[in-house]
Coordinates of C-alpha atoms in Angstrom, one line a residue:
X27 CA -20.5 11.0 -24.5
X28 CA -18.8 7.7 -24.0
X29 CA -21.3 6.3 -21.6
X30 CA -22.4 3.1 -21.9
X31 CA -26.1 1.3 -22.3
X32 CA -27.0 -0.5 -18.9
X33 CA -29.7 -2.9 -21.0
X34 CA -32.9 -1.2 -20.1
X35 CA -32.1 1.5 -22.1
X36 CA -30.6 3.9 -19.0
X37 CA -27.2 5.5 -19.4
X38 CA -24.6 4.4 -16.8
X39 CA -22.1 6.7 -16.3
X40 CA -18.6 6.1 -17.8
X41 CA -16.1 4.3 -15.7
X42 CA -13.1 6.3 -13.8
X43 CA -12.5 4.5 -10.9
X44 CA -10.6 1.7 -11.3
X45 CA -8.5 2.0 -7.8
X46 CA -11.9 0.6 -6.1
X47 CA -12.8 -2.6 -8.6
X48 CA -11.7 -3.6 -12.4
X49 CA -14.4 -4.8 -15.3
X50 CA -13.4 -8.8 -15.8
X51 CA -11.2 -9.1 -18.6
X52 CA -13.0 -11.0 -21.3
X53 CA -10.1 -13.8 -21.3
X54 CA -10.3 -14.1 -17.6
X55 CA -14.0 -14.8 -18.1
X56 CA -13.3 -17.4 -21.2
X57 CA -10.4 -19.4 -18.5
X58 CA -13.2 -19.4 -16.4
X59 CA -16.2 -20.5 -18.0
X60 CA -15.8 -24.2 -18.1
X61 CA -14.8 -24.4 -14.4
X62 CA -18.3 -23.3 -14.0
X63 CA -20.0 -25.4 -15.5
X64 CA -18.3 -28.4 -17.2
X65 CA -15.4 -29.1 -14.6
X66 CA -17.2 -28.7 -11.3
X67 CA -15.0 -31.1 -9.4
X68 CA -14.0 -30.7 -5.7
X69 CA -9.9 -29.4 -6.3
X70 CA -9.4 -32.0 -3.3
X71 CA -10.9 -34.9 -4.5
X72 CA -8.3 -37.2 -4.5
X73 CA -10.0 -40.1 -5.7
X74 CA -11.3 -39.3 -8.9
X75 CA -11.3 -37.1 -12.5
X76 CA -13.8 -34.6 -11.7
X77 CA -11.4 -33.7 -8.7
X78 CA -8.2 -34.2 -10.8
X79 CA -9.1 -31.7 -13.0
X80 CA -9.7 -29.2 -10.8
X81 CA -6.7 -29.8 -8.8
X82 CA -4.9 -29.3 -11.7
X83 CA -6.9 -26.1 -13.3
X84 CA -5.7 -24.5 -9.7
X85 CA -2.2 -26.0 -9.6
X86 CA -1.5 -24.2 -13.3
X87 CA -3.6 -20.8 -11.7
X88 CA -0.5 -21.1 -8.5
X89 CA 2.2 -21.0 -11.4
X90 CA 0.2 -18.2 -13.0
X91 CA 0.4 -16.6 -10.2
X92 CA 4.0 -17.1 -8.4
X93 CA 5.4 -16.6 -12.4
X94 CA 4.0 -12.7 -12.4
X95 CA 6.0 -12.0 -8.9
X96 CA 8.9 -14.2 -9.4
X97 CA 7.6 -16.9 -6.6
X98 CA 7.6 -20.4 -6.5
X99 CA 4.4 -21.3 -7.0
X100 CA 4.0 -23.9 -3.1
X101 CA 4.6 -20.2 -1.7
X102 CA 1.0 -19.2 -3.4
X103 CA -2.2 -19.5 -1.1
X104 CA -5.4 -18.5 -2.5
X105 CA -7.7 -16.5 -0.5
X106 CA -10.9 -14.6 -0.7
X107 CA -9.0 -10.9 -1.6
X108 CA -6.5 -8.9 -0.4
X109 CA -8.3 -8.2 3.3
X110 CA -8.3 -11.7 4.1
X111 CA -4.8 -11.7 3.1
X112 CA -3.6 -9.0 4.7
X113 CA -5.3 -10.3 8.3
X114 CA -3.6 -13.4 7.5
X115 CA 0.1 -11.9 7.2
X116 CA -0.3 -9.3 9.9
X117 CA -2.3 -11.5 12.6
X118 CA -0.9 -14.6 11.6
X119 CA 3.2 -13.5 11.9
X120 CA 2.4 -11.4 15.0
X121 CA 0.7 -14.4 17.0
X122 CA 3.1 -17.1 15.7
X123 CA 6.0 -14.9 17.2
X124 CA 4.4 -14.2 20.3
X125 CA 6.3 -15.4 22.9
X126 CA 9.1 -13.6 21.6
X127 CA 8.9 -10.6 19.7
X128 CA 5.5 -8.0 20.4
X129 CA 6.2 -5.4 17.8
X130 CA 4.9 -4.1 14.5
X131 CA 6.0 -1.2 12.2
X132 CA 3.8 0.1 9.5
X133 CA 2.7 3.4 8.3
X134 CA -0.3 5.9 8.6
X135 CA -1.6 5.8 5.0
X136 CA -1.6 1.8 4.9
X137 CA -5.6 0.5 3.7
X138 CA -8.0 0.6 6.0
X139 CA -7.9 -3.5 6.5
X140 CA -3.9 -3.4 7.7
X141 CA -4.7 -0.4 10.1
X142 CA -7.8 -2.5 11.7
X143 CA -5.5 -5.7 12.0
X144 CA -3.0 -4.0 14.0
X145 CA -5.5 -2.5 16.0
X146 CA -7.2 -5.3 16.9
X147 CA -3.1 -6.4 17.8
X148 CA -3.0 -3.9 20.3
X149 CA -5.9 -4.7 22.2
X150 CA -4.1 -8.4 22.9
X151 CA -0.5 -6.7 23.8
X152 CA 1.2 -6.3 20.9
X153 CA 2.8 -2.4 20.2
X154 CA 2.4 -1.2 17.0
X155 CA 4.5 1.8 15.2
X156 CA 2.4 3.8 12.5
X157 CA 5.5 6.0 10.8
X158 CA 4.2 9.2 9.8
X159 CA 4.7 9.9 5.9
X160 CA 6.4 13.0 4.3
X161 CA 4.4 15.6 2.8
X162 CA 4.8 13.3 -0.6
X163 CA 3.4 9.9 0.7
X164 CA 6.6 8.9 0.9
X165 CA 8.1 6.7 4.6
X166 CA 11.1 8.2 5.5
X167 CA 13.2 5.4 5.5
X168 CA 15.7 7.3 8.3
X169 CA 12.6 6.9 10.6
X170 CA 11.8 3.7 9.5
X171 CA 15.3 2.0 10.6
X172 CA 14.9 4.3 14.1
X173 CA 11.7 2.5 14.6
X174 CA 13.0 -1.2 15.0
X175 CA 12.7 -2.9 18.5
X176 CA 14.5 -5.9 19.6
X177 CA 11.5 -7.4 19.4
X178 CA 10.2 -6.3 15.8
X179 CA 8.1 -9.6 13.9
X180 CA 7.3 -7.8 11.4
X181 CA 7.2 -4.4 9.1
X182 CA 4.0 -3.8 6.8
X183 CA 3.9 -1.4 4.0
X184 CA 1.9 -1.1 0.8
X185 CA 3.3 -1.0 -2.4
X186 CA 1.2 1.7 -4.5
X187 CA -1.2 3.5 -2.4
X188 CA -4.9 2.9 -2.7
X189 CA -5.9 6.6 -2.8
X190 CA -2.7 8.6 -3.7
X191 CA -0.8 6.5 -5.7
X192 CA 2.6 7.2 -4.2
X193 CA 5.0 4.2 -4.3
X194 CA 7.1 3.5 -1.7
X195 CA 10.6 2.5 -2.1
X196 CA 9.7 -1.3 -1.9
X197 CA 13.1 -2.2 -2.7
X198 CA 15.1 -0.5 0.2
X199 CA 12.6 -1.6 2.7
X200 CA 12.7 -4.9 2.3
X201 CA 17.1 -4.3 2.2
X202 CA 16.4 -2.4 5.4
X203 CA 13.8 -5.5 7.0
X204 CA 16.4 -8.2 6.1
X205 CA 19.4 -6.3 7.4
X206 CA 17.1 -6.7 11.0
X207 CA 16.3 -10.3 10.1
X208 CA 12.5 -8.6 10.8
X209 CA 9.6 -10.4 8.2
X210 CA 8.5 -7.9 5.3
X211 CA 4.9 -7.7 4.3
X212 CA 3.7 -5.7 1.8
X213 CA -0.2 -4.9 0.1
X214 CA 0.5 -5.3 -3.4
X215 CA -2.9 -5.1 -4.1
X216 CA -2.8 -2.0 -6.1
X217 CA 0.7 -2.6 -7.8
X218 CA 0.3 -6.3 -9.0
X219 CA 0.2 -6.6 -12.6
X220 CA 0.8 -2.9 -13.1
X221 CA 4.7 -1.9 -12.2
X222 CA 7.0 -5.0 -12.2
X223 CA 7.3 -7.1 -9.0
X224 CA 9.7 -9.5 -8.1
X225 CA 10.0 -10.5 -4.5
X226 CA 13.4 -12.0 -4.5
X227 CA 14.8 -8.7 -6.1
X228 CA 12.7 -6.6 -3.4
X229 CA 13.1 -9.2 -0.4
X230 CA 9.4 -9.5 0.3
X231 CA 8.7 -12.2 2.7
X232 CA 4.7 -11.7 2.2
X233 CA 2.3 -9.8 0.0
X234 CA -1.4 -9.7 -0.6
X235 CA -3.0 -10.2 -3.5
X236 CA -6.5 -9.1 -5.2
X237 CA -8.5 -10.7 -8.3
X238 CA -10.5 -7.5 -9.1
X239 CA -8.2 -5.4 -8.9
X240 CA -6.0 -6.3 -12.1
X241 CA -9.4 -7.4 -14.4
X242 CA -10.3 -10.9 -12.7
X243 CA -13.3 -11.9 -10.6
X244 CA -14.6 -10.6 -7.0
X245 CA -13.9 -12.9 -4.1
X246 CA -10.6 -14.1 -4.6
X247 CA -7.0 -13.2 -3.8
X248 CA -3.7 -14.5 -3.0
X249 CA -1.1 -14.3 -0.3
X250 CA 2.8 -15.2 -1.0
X251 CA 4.5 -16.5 1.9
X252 CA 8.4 -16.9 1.6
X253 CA 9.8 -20.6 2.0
X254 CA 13.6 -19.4 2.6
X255 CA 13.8 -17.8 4.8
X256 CA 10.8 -19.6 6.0
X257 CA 8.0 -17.4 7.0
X258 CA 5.4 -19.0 9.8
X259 CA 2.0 -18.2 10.4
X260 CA -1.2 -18.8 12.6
X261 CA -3.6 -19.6 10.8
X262 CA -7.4 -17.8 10.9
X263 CA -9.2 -20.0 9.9
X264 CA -9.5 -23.9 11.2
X265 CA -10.8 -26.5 8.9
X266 CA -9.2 -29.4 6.5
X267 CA -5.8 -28.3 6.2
X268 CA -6.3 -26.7 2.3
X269 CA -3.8 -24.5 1.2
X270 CA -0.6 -25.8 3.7
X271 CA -3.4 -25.9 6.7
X272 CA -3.2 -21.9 6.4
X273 CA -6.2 -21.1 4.6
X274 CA -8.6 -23.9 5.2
X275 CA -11.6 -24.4 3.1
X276 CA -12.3 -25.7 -0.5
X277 CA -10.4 -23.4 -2.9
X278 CA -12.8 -22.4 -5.1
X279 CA -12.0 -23.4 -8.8
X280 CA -13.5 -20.8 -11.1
X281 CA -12.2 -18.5 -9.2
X282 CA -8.8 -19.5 -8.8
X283 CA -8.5 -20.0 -12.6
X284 CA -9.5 -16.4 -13.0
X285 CA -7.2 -15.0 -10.6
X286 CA -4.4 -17.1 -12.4
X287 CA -5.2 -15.8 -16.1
X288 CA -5.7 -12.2 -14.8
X289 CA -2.0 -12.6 -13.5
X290 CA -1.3 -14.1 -17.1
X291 CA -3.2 -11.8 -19.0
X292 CA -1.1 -8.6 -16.9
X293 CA 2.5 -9.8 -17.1
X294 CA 1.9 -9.8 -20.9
X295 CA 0.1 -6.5 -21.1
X296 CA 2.0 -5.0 -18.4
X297 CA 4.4 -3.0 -20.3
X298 CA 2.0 -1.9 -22.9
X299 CA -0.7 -0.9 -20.7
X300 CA 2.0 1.5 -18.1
X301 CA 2.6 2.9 -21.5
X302 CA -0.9 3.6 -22.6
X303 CA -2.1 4.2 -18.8
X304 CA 1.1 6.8 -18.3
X305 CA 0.2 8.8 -21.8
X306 CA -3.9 9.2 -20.5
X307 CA -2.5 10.0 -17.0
X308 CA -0.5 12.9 -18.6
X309 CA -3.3 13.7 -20.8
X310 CA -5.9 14.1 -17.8
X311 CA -3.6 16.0 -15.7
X312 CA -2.1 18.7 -18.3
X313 CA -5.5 19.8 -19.6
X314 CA -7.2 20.6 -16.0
X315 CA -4.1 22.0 -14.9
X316 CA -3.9 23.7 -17.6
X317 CA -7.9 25.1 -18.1
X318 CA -8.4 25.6 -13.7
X319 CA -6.4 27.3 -11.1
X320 CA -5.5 26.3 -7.9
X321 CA -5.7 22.4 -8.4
X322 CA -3.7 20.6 -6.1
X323 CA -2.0 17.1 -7.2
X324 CA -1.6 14.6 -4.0
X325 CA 1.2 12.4 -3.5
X326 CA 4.4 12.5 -5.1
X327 CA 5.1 13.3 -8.8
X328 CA 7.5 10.7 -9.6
X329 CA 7.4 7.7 -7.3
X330 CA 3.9 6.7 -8.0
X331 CA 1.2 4.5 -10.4
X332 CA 0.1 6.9 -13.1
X333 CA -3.2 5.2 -13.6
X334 CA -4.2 6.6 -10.0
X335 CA -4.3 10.5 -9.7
X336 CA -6.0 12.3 -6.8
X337 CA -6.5 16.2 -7.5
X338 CA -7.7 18.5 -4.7
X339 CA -9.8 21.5 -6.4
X340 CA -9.4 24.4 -4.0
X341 CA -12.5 26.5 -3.3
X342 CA -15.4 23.1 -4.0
X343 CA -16.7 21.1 -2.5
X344 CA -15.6 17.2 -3.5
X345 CA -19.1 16.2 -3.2
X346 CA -20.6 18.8 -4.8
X347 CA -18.1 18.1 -7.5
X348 CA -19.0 14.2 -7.5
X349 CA -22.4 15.1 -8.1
X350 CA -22.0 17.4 -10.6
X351 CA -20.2 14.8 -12.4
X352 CA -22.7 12.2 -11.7
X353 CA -22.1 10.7 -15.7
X354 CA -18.7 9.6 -14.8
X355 CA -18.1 7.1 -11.6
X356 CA -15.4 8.6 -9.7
X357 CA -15.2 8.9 -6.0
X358 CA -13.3 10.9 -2.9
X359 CA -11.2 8.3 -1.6
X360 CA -11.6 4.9 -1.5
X361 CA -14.4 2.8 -1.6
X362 CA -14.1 1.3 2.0
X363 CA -14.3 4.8 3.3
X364 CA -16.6 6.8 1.6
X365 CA -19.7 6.8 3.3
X366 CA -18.2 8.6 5.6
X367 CA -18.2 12.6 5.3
X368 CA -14.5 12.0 7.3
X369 CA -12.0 13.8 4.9
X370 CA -9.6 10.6 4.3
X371 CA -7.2 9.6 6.7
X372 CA -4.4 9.4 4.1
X373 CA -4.8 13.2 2.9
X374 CA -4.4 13.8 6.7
X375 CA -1.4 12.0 7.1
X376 CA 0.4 14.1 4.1
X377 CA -0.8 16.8 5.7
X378 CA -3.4 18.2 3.3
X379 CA -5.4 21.2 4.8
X380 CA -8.9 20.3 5.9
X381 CA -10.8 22.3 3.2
X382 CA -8.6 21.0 0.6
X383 CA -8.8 17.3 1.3
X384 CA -12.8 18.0 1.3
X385 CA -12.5 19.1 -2.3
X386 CA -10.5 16.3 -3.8
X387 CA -11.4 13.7 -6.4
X388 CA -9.2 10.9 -7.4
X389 CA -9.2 9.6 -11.0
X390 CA -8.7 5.8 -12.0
X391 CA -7.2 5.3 -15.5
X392 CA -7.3 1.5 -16.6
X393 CA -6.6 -1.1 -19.2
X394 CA -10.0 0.0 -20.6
X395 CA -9.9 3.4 -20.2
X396 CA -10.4 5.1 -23.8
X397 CA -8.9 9.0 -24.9
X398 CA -12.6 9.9 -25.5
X399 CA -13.7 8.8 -21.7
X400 CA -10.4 10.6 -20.8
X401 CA -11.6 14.2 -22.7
X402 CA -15.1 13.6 -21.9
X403 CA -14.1 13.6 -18.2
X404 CA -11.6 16.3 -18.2
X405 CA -14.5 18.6 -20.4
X406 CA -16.9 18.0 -17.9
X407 CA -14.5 18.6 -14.6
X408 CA -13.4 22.0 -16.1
X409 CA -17.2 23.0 -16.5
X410 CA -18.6 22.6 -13.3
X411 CA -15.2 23.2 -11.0
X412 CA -15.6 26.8 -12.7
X413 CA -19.1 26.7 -12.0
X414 CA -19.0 25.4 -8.9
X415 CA -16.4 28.7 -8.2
X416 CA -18.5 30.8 -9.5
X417 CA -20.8 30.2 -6.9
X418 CA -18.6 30.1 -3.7
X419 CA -18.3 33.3 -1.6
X420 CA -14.6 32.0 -0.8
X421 CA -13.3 31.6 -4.2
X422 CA -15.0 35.4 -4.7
X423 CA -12.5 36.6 -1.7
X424 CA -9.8 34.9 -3.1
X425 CA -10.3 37.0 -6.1
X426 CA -10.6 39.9 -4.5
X427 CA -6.8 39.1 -2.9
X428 CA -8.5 38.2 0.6
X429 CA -6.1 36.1 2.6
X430 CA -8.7 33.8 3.9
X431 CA -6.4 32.4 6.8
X432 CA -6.6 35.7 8.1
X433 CA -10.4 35.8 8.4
X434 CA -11.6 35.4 12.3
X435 CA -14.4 33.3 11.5
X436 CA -17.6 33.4 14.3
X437 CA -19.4 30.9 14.9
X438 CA -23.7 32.2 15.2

């Protein structure tokens, strides 16, 4: 089946989400190992070896880094993830600006961390903008130039989306943002290391950056923050002036290092990988599609990451689904979210019908990802979506040519 041993002897189930976390490359984990153990030095040490190595084990990881996104590598901070990184560019523009400009633009569909920094904006003055998205995921970008204030700091938009997939048009935003003079920030968290990214090319003035999600370690993560034109911040967090005095707090070597190889490790596979990732994308989607009925794909066909594929089966029940699939790790949204028995906030915003975002499923397809997990998966989804049917008194109706928006439902 493709599963793998857990070392007690249990099956795990095979691994298809990769949107919510990445296995650790094993040459991430090599870069890493002696930073663990042999070369424990303080990175700020200053006055001797122990510290000099490490300063300079996270000085080559900041190259590593700024090289993948066409940065120069001063405009690298290292933080604990994207979250922390995405407080720090939202928060941190929006309080340095302050005393002149109170206004933020982003969108609906944005990660859960960028909606609860502007939130937390509001409740300390600032007006914040969420442009709606088109039925494709997509910003209108019409909307998004009738949206600018006098008094715009700052426009925040994510690159590929978390649970969709959908890319925005990166590029023309951050034309749109510079034509205001207004800072761009993006989350590049789920595009980093898997579509090309240059932030001179796509005038990006910051972008957050994850470890584990492009096959490095947990607990670390990047900002970029432009030099020219020079992008200010206030800082979170107070401490001993690390990182430029915006991210205080010993940078944490092993950690670093890994981040910097994962970035190494992805501009060289990047191209190969798309390849591979597009052909098991393609794969995945033509067989369901072409076994089951009535399967929805969200997000837009063309602009998006084809490693990340959310399908809405009409007439199941996403959990029940989940369940039934319980030997392959998938989920119904992201990760942040899915406790919750909420249907996700992004299906809402591209205007998915309530029963139909309850019944979708998202797929991750990854550097790891073989053609035998890919059939496995598919072979098991076909089964039980047609089982599940089977069983619904719904999808019986719909047989039967019922309209069921015409039914007047009572409540007993």
């Amino acid at each position: 089946s493709g599963r793998s041993g857990d070392g007690d002897g249990a099956l795990r189930p095979l691994y298809m989400d990769v949107q919510a976390t990445t296995p650790l490359d094993p040459r991430v984990l090599d870069s890493m190992l002696p930073y663990l153990m042999a070369y424990y030095g303080n990175p700020h040490s200053r006055t001797h070896a122990y510290g000099w190595e490490s300063e300079a084990a996270v000085e080559k990881a900041r190259r590593q880094v700024a090289d993948l996104i066409g940065a120069d590598s001063r405009e690298i901070i290292f933080t604990s993830g994207a979250t922390e990184s995405n407080n720090m560019a939202i928060k941190g523009v929006a309080r340095f600006y302050k005393s002149r400009k109170k206004h933020i633009i982003t969108t609906q569909t944005e990660h859960k961390c960028v909606l609860d920094s502007c939130r937390s904006l509001e409740t300390e003055g600032f007006r914040v903008t969420y442009l709606p998205v088109k039925k494709n995921g997509l910003i209108d970008l019409k909307e998004l130039e009738a949206a600018f204030q006098p008094d715009t700091s700052l426009v925040s938009v994510m690159t590929v989306n978390n649970e969709i997939g959908v890319k925005q048009p990166i590029h023309d935003i951050g034309e749109i943002c510079r034509a205001h003079k207004v800072f761009f920030h993006t989350d590049a968290a789920q595009a980093i290391g898997k579509i090309p990214m240059d932030v001179n090319n796509m005038k990006i003035d910051l972008m957050s950056i994850s470890g584990h999600k492009i096959y490095g370690p947990k607990g670390v993560g990047a900002i970029y923050v432009r030099r020219r034109p020079r992008v200010r911040l206030e800082p979170l967090q107070s401490g001993g002036g690390q990182e430029r005095g915006l991210r205080s707090g010993t940078v944490p070597t092993p950690l670093a290092v890994g981040l910097g190889a994962a970035c190494e490790v992805a501009q060289q596979e990047m191209e190969y990988d798309h390849k591979r990732i597009s052909q098991l994308a393609e794969r995945l989607v033509t067989k369901i599609m072409s076994e089951v009925p009535d399967v929805v794909m969200n997000g837009d066909r063309e602009h998006r990451y084809p490693g990340c594929i959310n399908l809405s089966f009409a007439y199941v029940e996403g959990e029940s689904l989940l369940m039934a699939l319980k030997d392959v790790a998938l989920s119904s949204g992201s990760a942040c979210t899915s406790a919750s028995l909420e249907p996700s906030y992004v299906l809402r915003a591209i205007g998915t019908d309530e029963d139909l975002a309850h019944s979708s499923i998202r797929f991750g397809i990854g550097r790891f990802t073989t053609e035998e997990e890919v059939d496995y998966t598919v072979q098991k989804c076909i089964q039980h979506v047609k089982r599940l049917r089977e069983m619904s008194p719904l999808w019986e109706m719909v047989q039967d040519g019922i309209d069921l928006k015409s039914i007047k439902w009572t409540q007993h």
